[in-house]
Amino acid sequence: MTDDLSDLRAALKSVPEAGADAKARALALAMENFDRLQGSTDTARSSEDRPQRVAPLNGVRRMLNLLTSRPALATTTSIAALVIGVAVILPVADLRSPIPAEAPALKAAPKPESPAATLDSADAPADLARKAETDLSASVVVAETAAETVVGAEPAPELMAEMPELAEVAPPAPAGAIADMELRLQTEAVPEGGTLGYIALDPVLAPLPDVRQPELQENTEAYANEPANPVKVTAEEPVSTFSIDVDTASWAVIRSTLNMAVLPTPDQVRVEEMVNYFPYAYPAATAEQAFSSSISIMPTPWNPGTRLVTIGIQGALPEVEARPALNLVFLIDTSGSMEDANKLGLLKQSLSLMLSELRPEDQIAIVTYAGSAGQVLPPTAAADRATILAALENLAAGGSTAGAEGLELAYQVAEGMKADNEVTRILLATDGDFNVGVSDPEGLEVYVGKMRETGTYLSVLGFGRGNLDDAVMQSLAQNGNGTAAYIDTLSEARKVLVDQLTGALFPIADDVKIQVEWNPATVAEYRLIGYETRALRREDFNNDKVDAGEIGAGTQVTAIYEVTAPGSDALLNDPLRYGTATTTEAADAELGFLRLRWKAPGEDNSTLIETPITGREAATGEARFAAAIAGFGQLLQGSVYLGDWGWDQAIELALSSRGEDAFGYRIEAVNLMRLAQSLAAN
């Protein structure tokens, strides 16, 4: 078939001769051309004899033929140019104007007459031009109707009547489908008349991602703590006795909780572990001493009528080359509760960091436990890092938690690794969720305590939140003559297992006990801040059979007392009517007397060191920072002893006494205080 538009253009450009004969010849030529163009050499095949399965598409094909004809394409191109021009010209403020209800709608052009009737005229070229224009108008109507069908509006009734198959192939879309378009073409009524333009839809904001912090499942977590120590009357109870504690787990748990945008609960707060988390510049011990002690006295920041007595203990730090060989058993919890990335995944990374700190003669074995216990790595020289790392990498979580069975196997493996003049220790890594084989927790503690007598100590690393059993971890560590730490980040793993590895694994003093006797003449009341879970009876101090804490190489311990002088306005207790009057009246009388008792590792008999507390010991910046952390802990506990002292004062004290902070631990504490202050305000 020839190109209709080309023939029409040629016909329109032909200039007929003047006169009636020329008109007759032109009309005859036009009729001849029309008849020829409408004809076909082949008989048209009826669509009715097409297979039934493709018949519904015939209407669609006819519609597409109309849309892709040259008149339709030319018209839609013109409309697009018109729309772009109007969108540019219209004021920006009008683009979002509401559409009036009375806005005029676009109307379809009348249906054209048959070609023969149109050509039956003496003015053939002009009529042919009008026919082309009418066909273009009709194509516009068909194109608009098809566009409405695409975006979801109902097709025009004329089109549905002409092509009933369209209803089956392209059913109307939901009414709300049009709202998904960013812009839509509308007719907008303005005072001067109708203007075609774009009406922008209201912006649709995508929903923000859920940024809520994970919630703690506090009903499944258990913490080892006791009520805060009360104020004691010196005349009634002048002696205070407790076991030292070098654990730091509470600080890491508090940090983890605050970073979840939640304030810690009071039972998560052990003030002494918060204070002991930080390194202090205490005097170093001499070569002949296992540790040294120092005392500092300062006014109490939260109570002008009292003073703080800070006792610092610094363990000796031998050269790394001088320390004995280490036999280390990794006892790893691989139960289903350890599946989270911040549990078994972080555990693997943490233990990998530790390998670089070991010496070639050290040995490592790995025991795991889930539904049952097993040895996944026999004793292996630390120099064979590839084998150890491969064993760690292959660990996977699953099953229940047979903790008792795992402990028993770990002690068996450790026993086979022992040799003279070597240190043997089990490092238990778990979330503390023991749920199989531990029907008697107290019996488990007795078992661990019995095994420490053989020289194998047990330390505990806690991982993860949600079902953290801090109480079990603390109990096992205390009875195993070891330490308990909580690992919430890889940075914390480096601090515990790299920076403090020697102190965590190599003890220099066992069963370390502190006893302070306060002088009633100079101290009417006193209060030990923290160490509630480490309290000992007075008679336990001299009993070498009573277990206490250990100090590792280079380890520090800090204890803080708040004391009140007789006659102070800060006294909380009235004097006894029948109490015994004190006889010491000297102005330079001692505040108290410090006693330290400890054993060398493997020894049965203890050594006693005594130091008077004169009351003239100078305050230090280290003691002031320790006081700021102690105040922080008491604020988290909701202590009744702080009065009006609050977050601003704690932050100011910590900043002013920050001192040297090589690793940023102290500024992190300040930021955590600020975070806690914001959470408390809400």
XYZ file of C-alpha atoms in Angstrom:
682
model
C 0.000 0.000 0.000
C 1.319 3.489 -0.894
C 1.842 6.280 1.629
C -1.487 8.133 1.967
C 0.052 11.341 3.187
C 2.605 11.408 0.362
C -0.105 10.989 -2.261
C -2.298 13.562 -0.574
C 0.567 16.044 -0.376
C 1.323 15.536 -4.060
C -2.319 15.998 -4.963
C -2.620 19.178 -2.937
C 0.509 20.627 -4.513
C -0.805 19.993 -8.081
C -2.145 23.164 -9.640
C -5.137 22.344 -11.885
C -5.666 24.139 -15.108
C -8.294 26.858 -15.191
C -11.717 26.082 -16.530
C -14.482 23.530 -16.228
C -12.597 20.852 -18.182
C -9.645 21.095 -15.839
C -11.897 20.721 -12.815
C -13.536 17.671 -14.353
C -10.197 16.062 -15.126
C -8.960 16.761 -11.564
C -12.079 15.255 -10.050
C -11.838 12.163 -12.214
C -8.149 11.765 -11.330
C -8.905 12.111 -7.614
C -11.691 9.480 -7.789
C -9.416 7.141 -9.707
C -6.636 7.558 -7.162
C -9.014 7.037 -4.274
C -10.460 3.843 -5.720
C -6.965 2.546 -6.441
C -5.726 3.337 -2.924
C -8.686 1.677 -1.274
C -8.276 -1.517 -3.185
C -6.157 -4.612 -2.418
C -4.739 -7.349 -4.566
C -5.450 -9.918 -1.893
C -8.741 -10.785 -0.381
C -8.824 -9.576 3.225
C -8.978 -12.351 5.768
C -11.770 -12.003 8.256
C -10.740 -11.805 11.858
C -13.597 -14.059 12.749
C -11.832 -17.150 11.354
C -8.742 -16.602 13.576
C -8.188 -19.120 16.354
C -10.400 -18.431 19.353
C -7.444 -18.135 21.758
C -6.083 -15.058 19.949
C -9.387 -13.409 18.956
C -9.567 -11.202 22.115
C -6.402 -9.420 20.957
C -7.888 -8.256 17.655
C -9.403 -5.143 19.211
C -6.120 -4.279 20.811
C -4.347 -4.629 17.484
C -6.839 -2.286 15.830
C -6.347 0.235 18.619
C -2.563 0.060 18.280
C -2.836 0.497 14.502
C -4.792 3.685 15.096
C -2.290 4.923 17.677
C 0.719 4.213 15.470
C -0.688 5.674 12.282
C 1.040 8.770 10.981
C -1.873 11.088 11.811
C -1.995 9.862 15.394
C 1.751 10.157 15.838
C 1.787 13.637 14.405
C -1.064 14.696 16.664
C 0.394 13.273 19.884
C 3.703 14.964 19.095
C 1.908 18.275 18.710
C 0.064 17.783 21.987
C 3.337 17.000 23.810
C 4.897 20.189 22.449
C 1.838 22.160 23.522
C 1.921 20.699 27.051
C 5.623 21.475 27.503
C 5.086 25.033 26.354
C 2.169 25.589 28.729
C 4.076 24.060 31.661
C 6.958 26.480 31.076
C 4.740 29.537 30.666
C 2.403 28.937 33.599
C 3.479 30.583 36.896
C 5.017 28.155 39.372
C 2.448 29.118 42.001
C -0.380 27.995 39.695
C 1.015 24.526 39.118
C -0.388 23.266 42.405
C -3.747 25.081 42.194
C -6.797 22.955 42.927
C -8.892 21.884 39.960
C -12.330 23.584 39.949
C -15.273 21.244 39.840
C -16.674 23.089 36.808
C -13.491 22.696 34.713
C -14.473 22.023 31.112
C -13.691 18.596 29.748
C -12.083 17.835 26.427
C -14.682 16.984 23.787
C -14.320 14.499 20.969
C -14.607 15.677 17.390
C -17.645 14.554 15.392
C -17.378 11.228 13.650
C -16.246 11.777 10.050
C -18.396 10.919 7.115
C -17.484 8.190 4.646
C -14.710 9.034 2.147
C -17.006 8.657 -0.835
C -19.487 11.179 0.487
C -16.702 13.597 1.280
C -15.249 13.372 -2.233
C -18.612 13.787 -3.894
C -17.994 17.503 -4.201
C -16.822 19.914 -6.829
C -14.070 21.209 -4.482
C -12.122 17.950 -4.226
C -8.705 19.210 -2.975
C -10.257 21.349 -0.232
C -12.520 18.508 0.835
C -9.568 16.135 0.955
C -7.760 18.582 3.227
C -10.785 18.843 5.516
C -10.957 15.034 5.589
C -7.329 14.829 6.724
C -7.994 17.389 9.451
C -11.068 15.487 10.615
C -9.112 12.223 10.676
C -6.473 13.887 12.825
C -9.120 15.067 15.300
C -10.564 11.596 15.484
C -7.112 10.155 16.116
C -6.661 12.585 19.021
C -9.850 11.285 20.622
C -8.720 7.671 20.176
C -5.261 8.442 21.624
C -6.716 10.209 24.653
C -9.165 7.383 25.256
C -6.373 4.798 25.086
C -4.243 6.861 27.485
C -7.109 6.956 29.998
C -7.381 3.180 29.771
C -3.635 2.820 30.511
C -3.735 4.925 33.679
C -6.877 3.318 34.999
C -9.887 5.382 33.812
C -12.753 3.678 32.001
C -12.424 3.659 28.181
C -14.773 5.778 26.143
C -18.145 4.108 25.505
C -17.697 4.460 21.723
C -14.403 2.554 21.878
C -15.895 -0.154 24.099
C -18.811 -0.615 21.714
C -16.477 -0.820 18.758
C -13.934 -3.152 20.442
C -15.641 -5.304 23.176
C -12.544 -7.500 23.473
C -10.754 -4.566 25.158
C -12.706 -5.081 28.367
C -11.192 -8.547 28.749
C -7.619 -7.649 27.832
C -7.270 -4.333 29.728
C -9.834 -4.066 32.570
C -10.046 -0.711 34.328
C -7.358 -0.214 36.979
C -8.270 0.758 40.576
C -9.357 4.345 41.030
C -6.298 5.095 43.163
C -3.853 4.139 40.436
C -3.816 7.644 38.990
C -2.578 9.007 42.341
C 0.676 7.156 41.795
C 1.650 9.470 38.927
C 4.012 12.294 39.849
C 2.228 14.766 37.539
C -1.008 14.520 35.597
C -2.479 16.518 32.699
C -5.588 18.467 33.689
C -7.691 21.348 32.452
C -7.510 24.269 34.863
C -10.170 26.988 34.897
C -8.834 30.523 35.231
C -10.691 33.861 35.046
C -9.675 34.414 31.413
C -10.727 30.930 30.369
C -9.578 27.343 30.352
C -5.828 26.775 30.315
C -4.141 23.444 29.805
C -1.384 22.784 32.364
C 0.220 20.401 34.843
C -1.235 19.973 38.315
C 1.415 18.594 40.689
C 0.299 15.980 43.178
C 0.979 16.426 46.866
C 4.424 14.966 47.660
C 4.330 11.410 48.966
C 7.023 10.806 51.591
C 8.444 7.318 51.794
C 8.124 5.895 55.325
C 11.253 6.365 57.392
C 13.099 3.190 58.375
C 12.480 1.936 61.881
C 15.375 3.407 63.862
C 14.209 2.296 67.284
C 16.922 0.802 69.400
C 16.596 -2.892 70.286
C 14.691 -3.455 73.476
C 16.195 -5.352 76.367
C 14.479 -8.511 77.474
C 15.073 -7.730 81.105
C 12.886 -10.547 82.326
C 15.462 -13.040 81.004
C 18.573 -11.231 82.277
C 19.843 -11.803 85.798
C 22.321 -9.621 87.668
C 24.349 -10.252 90.804
C 23.909 -7.321 93.163
C 22.864 -6.388 96.672
C 21.290 -3.262 98.196
C 23.664 -0.334 98.558
C 25.807 -0.297 101.697
C 24.200 1.748 104.485
C 25.834 4.378 106.669
C 27.323 2.727 109.738
C 27.968 4.200 113.178
C 31.643 3.805 114.012
C 31.053 3.360 117.738
C 28.788 0.402 116.986
C 30.656 -1.202 114.082
C 34.144 0.245 113.657
C 35.526 -2.462 111.326
C 34.766 -2.827 107.600
C 35.942 -5.969 105.765
C 35.603 -6.959 102.123
C 37.259 -8.917 99.316
C 38.887 -6.958 96.535
C 37.190 -6.941 93.113
C 38.957 -6.230 89.842
C 36.020 -7.108 87.572
C 34.765 -4.516 85.082
C 31.687 -6.199 83.599
C 29.202 -3.735 85.097
C 30.713 -0.737 83.293
C 30.458 -2.430 79.890
C 26.865 -3.514 80.586
C 25.959 0.061 81.568
C 27.565 1.402 78.398
C 25.726 -1.145 76.270
C 22.410 -0.272 77.928
C 22.844 3.488 77.539
C 23.747 3.066 73.880
C 20.363 1.372 73.466
C 18.782 4.650 74.679
C 17.762 3.001 77.954
C 18.803 3.873 81.500
C 20.384 0.933 83.354
C 18.400 -0.631 86.158
C 19.919 -0.316 89.656
C 20.797 -4.018 89.795
C 23.014 -3.609 86.693
C 25.134 -1.033 88.520
C 28.083 -2.165 90.646
C 29.898 1.025 91.508
C 33.230 -0.609 92.319
C 33.363 -2.205 88.845
C 32.674 1.169 87.286
C 35.487 2.790 89.248
C 37.903 -0.085 88.594
C 37.315 0.070 84.837
C 39.724 3.005 84.506
C 43.522 3.019 84.833
C 44.950 5.304 87.517
C 48.445 6.680 88.087
C 49.106 4.905 91.376
C 52.676 4.476 92.683
C 54.343 1.380 91.266
C 55.195 -1.534 93.508
C 58.847 -2.242 94.228
C 60.554 -5.419 93.103
C 60.123 -6.924 96.576
C 56.384 -6.184 96.759
C 53.482 -7.936 95.152
C 51.603 -4.637 95.188
C 51.689 -1.156 96.679
C 48.947 0.869 98.362
C 48.176 4.596 98.412
C 45.586 6.756 100.205
C 43.973 10.044 99.209
C 41.525 12.222 101.183
C 39.310 14.955 99.739
C 36.036 16.779 100.519
C 33.007 14.863 99.290
C 31.679 16.509 96.098
C 28.036 15.793 96.960
C 28.215 16.488 100.703
C 30.387 19.321 102.146
C 30.056 17.854 105.632
C 31.883 14.599 104.795
C 35.172 13.453 103.257
C 36.113 10.748 100.789
C 38.918 8.340 101.650
C 40.219 6.644 98.483
C 42.375 3.513 98.792
C 44.369 2.540 95.706
C 46.234 -0.744 95.198
C 48.711 -1.228 92.353
C 49.889 -4.731 91.425
C 53.463 -5.341 90.353
C 54.041 -5.840 86.643
C 56.804 -8.290 85.749
C 58.472 -8.284 82.363
C 56.602 -10.268 79.718
C 59.657 -12.433 79.105
C 59.771 -13.286 82.796
C 56.222 -14.564 83.075
C 55.622 -18.320 83.078
C 54.257 -20.256 80.121
C 50.484 -20.219 79.766
C 48.149 -23.158 79.228
C 44.831 -21.715 78.111
C 41.576 -23.569 77.436
C 38.926 -21.665 75.509
C 35.596 -22.993 76.774
C 33.142 -21.614 74.212
C 29.380 -21.638 74.436
C 28.063 -22.618 70.975
C 24.432 -23.119 71.986
C 21.534 -21.619 70.050
C 21.404 -18.573 72.308
C 24.879 -17.564 71.013
C 23.773 -17.259 67.385
C 23.642 -13.441 67.249
C 26.490 -11.526 65.618
C 27.288 -9.736 68.900
C 27.707 -13.096 70.594
C 29.523 -15.907 68.769
C 30.619 -13.635 65.915
C 32.147 -11.055 68.257
C 33.574 -13.853 70.400
C 35.558 -15.247 67.456
C 36.953 -11.827 66.603
C 37.829 -11.129 70.230
C 39.760 -14.343 70.793
C 41.567 -13.816 67.479
C 42.902 -10.487 68.759
C 44.325 -12.248 71.774
C 46.546 -14.602 69.790
C 49.070 -11.917 68.882
C 49.823 -11.368 72.582
C 50.752 -14.987 73.301
C 54.250 -16.386 73.157
C 55.264 -19.403 71.032
C 55.589 -21.663 74.094
C 52.022 -20.948 75.223
C 49.390 -23.562 74.432
C 45.726 -23.265 73.474
C 42.950 -25.841 73.434
C 39.305 -25.270 72.480
C 36.323 -26.989 74.076
C 32.766 -26.203 73.021
C 29.424 -27.062 74.496
C 25.869 -26.935 73.237
C 23.605 -29.968 73.552
C 26.767 -31.825 74.477
C 30.417 -30.928 75.023
C 33.336 -31.698 72.752
C 36.953 -30.833 72.106
C 37.411 -29.142 68.738
C 41.101 -28.267 69.135
C 43.625 -30.320 71.085
C 46.436 -28.470 72.917
C 48.181 -26.481 70.180
C 51.203 -24.210 70.321
C 50.244 -20.539 70.092
C 52.773 -20.217 67.252
C 50.429 -22.304 65.065
C 48.000 -19.429 64.600
C 46.545 -20.748 61.329
C 45.288 -23.938 62.978
C 43.819 -22.045 65.951
C 42.107 -19.461 63.750
C 40.646 -22.165 61.512
C 39.170 -23.949 64.544
C 37.599 -20.688 65.745
C 36.202 -19.857 62.324
C 34.463 -23.241 62.013
C 32.444 -22.763 65.194
C 28.673 -22.499 64.735
C 25.794 -21.996 67.159
C 22.945 -24.435 67.729
C 21.258 -26.568 70.381
C 20.701 -26.206 74.101
C 23.322 -25.242 76.685
C 25.018 -28.093 78.540
C 27.229 -25.822 80.608
C 28.070 -28.252 83.398
C 29.268 -30.896 80.945
C 31.384 -28.311 79.130
C 33.045 -27.162 82.353
C 33.891 -30.710 83.342
C 35.513 -31.457 79.980
C 37.437 -28.162 80.038
C 38.943 -28.994 83.437
C 39.939 -32.429 82.146
C 41.715 -30.900 79.140
C 43.407 -28.291 81.359
C 44.662 -30.979 83.714
C 46.397 -32.738 80.828
C 48.154 -29.495 79.791
C 49.702 -28.705 83.192
C 53.417 -28.606 83.832
C 55.608 -27.254 86.597
C 56.059 -23.500 86.796
C 53.306 -22.862 84.269
C 49.969 -21.080 84.581
C 46.822 -22.963 83.604
C 43.533 -21.139 83.137
C 40.119 -21.738 81.580
C 38.557 -18.812 79.737
C 34.793 -19.334 79.569
C 33.057 -17.298 76.830
C 29.262 -17.328 77.106
C 26.077 -15.336 77.512
C 25.616 -17.201 80.790
C 22.480 -19.016 79.668
C 23.066 -22.396 81.314
C 19.903 -24.428 80.803
C 21.013 -28.063 80.653
C 22.745 -30.070 83.376
C 22.732 -27.308 85.994
C 19.989 -28.414 88.332
C 22.033 -27.254 91.320
C 23.796 -23.903 90.697
C 25.315 -23.969 94.172
C 26.767 -27.383 93.454
C 28.342 -25.967 90.285
C 29.954 -23.190 92.322
C 31.314 -25.729 94.783
C 32.725 -27.755 91.900
C 34.484 -24.694 90.435
C 35.798 -23.744 93.884
C 37.167 -27.243 94.365
C 38.919 -27.200 90.996
C 40.688 -23.908 91.756
C 42.497 -25.727 94.562
C 44.224 -27.788 91.864
C 45.750 -24.607 90.462
C 43.400 -24.199 87.456
C 41.629 -20.822 87.572
C 38.485 -19.843 85.706
C 37.754 -16.442 84.155
C 34.541 -15.511 82.355
C 33.831 -13.344 79.312
C 30.208 -12.351 78.757
C 28.732 -11.648 75.314
C 25.412 -10.366 74.025
C 22.229 -9.060 75.595
C 18.689 -10.300 76.046
C 19.416 -13.411 78.081
C 22.669 -12.352 79.756
C 23.044 -14.213 83.037
C 25.428 -11.918 84.842
C 24.700 -13.610 88.170
C 26.022 -16.989 86.979
C 29.066 -15.382 85.377
C 29.958 -13.460 88.530
C 29.528 -16.527 90.706
C 31.706 -18.737 88.503
C 34.461 -16.126 88.254
C 34.542 -15.443 91.997
C 34.599 -19.128 92.904
C 37.134 -19.890 90.172
C 39.673 -17.278 91.393
C 39.254 -15.453 88.118
C 37.814 -12.273 86.709
C 34.568 -11.448 84.901
C 34.385 -9.041 81.971
C 31.644 -8.194 79.512
C 32.521 -7.717 75.829
C 30.118 -5.466 73.938
C 32.478 -4.147 71.260
C 35.699 -5.150 69.573
C 37.382 -2.192 71.274
C 36.408 -3.626 74.646
C 37.815 -6.983 73.542
C 41.128 -5.312 72.799
C 41.156 -3.601 76.199
C 40.469 -6.830 78.101
C 42.336 -9.393 76.006
C 45.225 -7.358 74.613
C 45.978 -4.328 76.788
C 45.191 -6.102 80.063
C 45.976 -9.682 79.078
C 48.837 -10.137 81.523
C 46.794 -8.907 84.461
C 43.773 -10.998 83.461
C 45.654 -14.282 83.154
C 48.689 -14.131 85.457
C 47.916 -13.760 89.187
C 50.441 -12.234 91.580
C 48.325 -12.367 94.754
C 45.408 -14.599 95.787
C 42.715 -14.152 98.413
C 43.328 -10.421 98.776
C 41.231 -8.920 101.613
C 40.884 -5.351 102.837
C 39.957 -4.356 106.370
C 39.656 -0.807 107.703
C 39.229 -0.021 111.370
C 37.831 3.477 111.848
C 38.658 5.627 114.853
C 35.426 6.673 116.640
C 37.118 9.840 117.893
C 37.604 11.180 114.354
C 35.039 9.228 112.331
C 31.500 9.100 113.676
C 29.964 7.478 110.591
C 31.254 5.831 107.423
C 29.936 4.259 104.273
C 31.715 1.969 101.808
C 30.677 2.879 98.251
C 30.183 -0.358 96.340
C 31.570 -3.870 97.011
C 28.159 -5.036 98.238
C 28.647 -8.496 96.723
C 32.160 -8.771 98.202
C 31.375 -8.170 101.872
C 33.134 -10.412 104.399
C 32.570 -10.969 108.075
C 35.107 -9.405 110.419
C 36.467 -12.791 111.476
C 36.950 -13.859 107.831
C 39.850 -11.479 107.486
C 42.261 -13.639 109.490
C 40.883 -16.957 108.248
C 43.096 -18.176 105.411
C 40.488 -20.772 104.480
C 38.083 -18.050 103.333
C 38.306 -17.293 99.630
C 38.727 -13.746 98.350
C 39.704 -11.973 95.144
C 42.959 -12.113 93.246
C 45.211 -9.439 91.815
C 46.829 -10.018 88.447
C 50.108 -8.619 87.227
C 49.775 -4.850 86.866
C 46.170 -4.839 88.083
C 44.736 -1.907 90.036
C 42.029 -1.847 92.689
C 40.250 1.243 94.034
C 37.942 1.493 97.056
C 36.185 4.647 98.315
C 34.766 5.374 101.776
C 32.668 8.384 102.722
C 33.364 9.334 106.362
C 31.743 11.875 108.696
C 33.478 13.544 111.638
C 31.850 13.769 115.084
C 29.744 16.893 115.508
C 29.291 17.394 111.756
C 25.973 18.704 110.487
C 26.078 15.843 107.975
C 25.623 13.114 110.628
C 22.663 10.923 109.820
C 22.366 9.090 113.157
C 21.571 10.512 116.586
C 24.052 9.652 119.388
C 23.093 6.800 121.685
C 21.749 7.785 125.083
C 23.796 5.075 126.776
C 26.700 4.937 124.363
C 30.344 4.871 125.483
C 32.079 8.239 125.113
C 35.308 8.292 123.167
C 38.471 9.242 125.032
C 40.760 10.259 122.177
C 40.752 14.042 121.823
C 44.027 14.713 120.035
C 43.572 16.864 116.920
C 46.087 14.797 115.012
C 44.484 11.451 115.842
C 44.339 8.932 113.016
C 41.175 8.479 110.983
C 41.653 4.746 110.765
C 43.921 1.813 110.160
C 44.233 -0.065 106.848
C 45.060 -3.791 106.775
C 45.719 -5.846 103.635
C 45.981 -9.634 103.691
C 46.976 -11.770 100.727
C 48.610 -15.046 99.637
C 51.234 -15.714 97.036
C 49.826 -17.951 94.247
C 49.840 -21.567 95.349
C 50.629 -20.731 98.992
C 48.444 -21.625 101.976
C 49.492 -18.936 104.430
C 48.740 -15.251 104.042
C 50.835 -12.117 104.446
C 49.628 -9.020 106.357
C 50.405 -5.378 105.487
C 49.221 -2.522 107.752
C 49.085 1.211 106.987
C 47.659 4.034 109.168
C 45.192 6.536 107.664
C 46.341 9.809 109.186
C 43.806 12.168 107.653
C 46.550 14.316 106.164
C 46.899 12.408 102.896
C 46.671 14.782 99.944
C 43.879 14.733 97.414
C 44.877 13.805 93.863
C 43.371 14.239 90.434
C 43.088 10.455 90.165
C 40.980 10.341 93.336
C 38.766 13.147 92.051
C 38.085 11.324 88.791
C 37.325 8.116 90.726
C 34.878 10.172 92.826
C 33.176 11.438 89.662
C 32.665 7.852 88.462
C 31.411 6.795 91.900
C 28.938 9.683 91.763
C 27.884 8.591 88.269
C 27.134 5.100 89.534
C 25.124 6.396 92.475
C 23.089 8.657 90.190
C 22.203 5.604 88.102
C 21.195 3.768 91.272
C 19.085 6.661 92.511
C 21.149 6.921 95.704
C 19.620 8.785 98.653
C 23.040 10.047 99.759
C 23.683 12.552 96.958
C 21.326 15.336 98.002
C 20.973 17.969 95.256
C 24.169 16.903 93.507
C 23.322 15.862 89.959
C 24.427 15.259 86.398
C 25.905 18.677 85.742
C 28.155 18.418 88.793
C 29.257 14.872 87.910
C 30.137 15.907 84.354
C 32.025 18.986 85.536
C 34.007 16.971 88.085
C 34.919 14.303 85.528
C 36.033 16.891 82.968
C 38.084 18.925 85.439
C 39.914 15.824 86.731
C 40.185 13.971 83.424
C 43.979 14.140 83.377
C 45.892 11.979 80.942
C 43.520 9.951 78.805
C 45.654 8.132 76.245
C 42.953 5.722 75.099
C 39.889 7.948 75.498
C 38.254 5.930 78.291
C 37.642 8.981 80.454
C 36.117 11.194 77.781
C 33.885 8.259 76.871
C 32.690 8.290 80.493
C 31.826 11.995 80.205
C 29.822 11.355 77.049
C 27.971 8.498 78.715
C 27.123 10.813 81.621
C 25.701 13.325 79.171
C 23.680 10.592 77.476
C 22.343 9.360 80.824
C 21.421 12.927 81.751
C 19.343 13.287 78.572
C 17.636 9.945 79.094
C 16.893 10.771 82.737
C 15.323 14.088 81.681
C 12.858 12.194 79.491
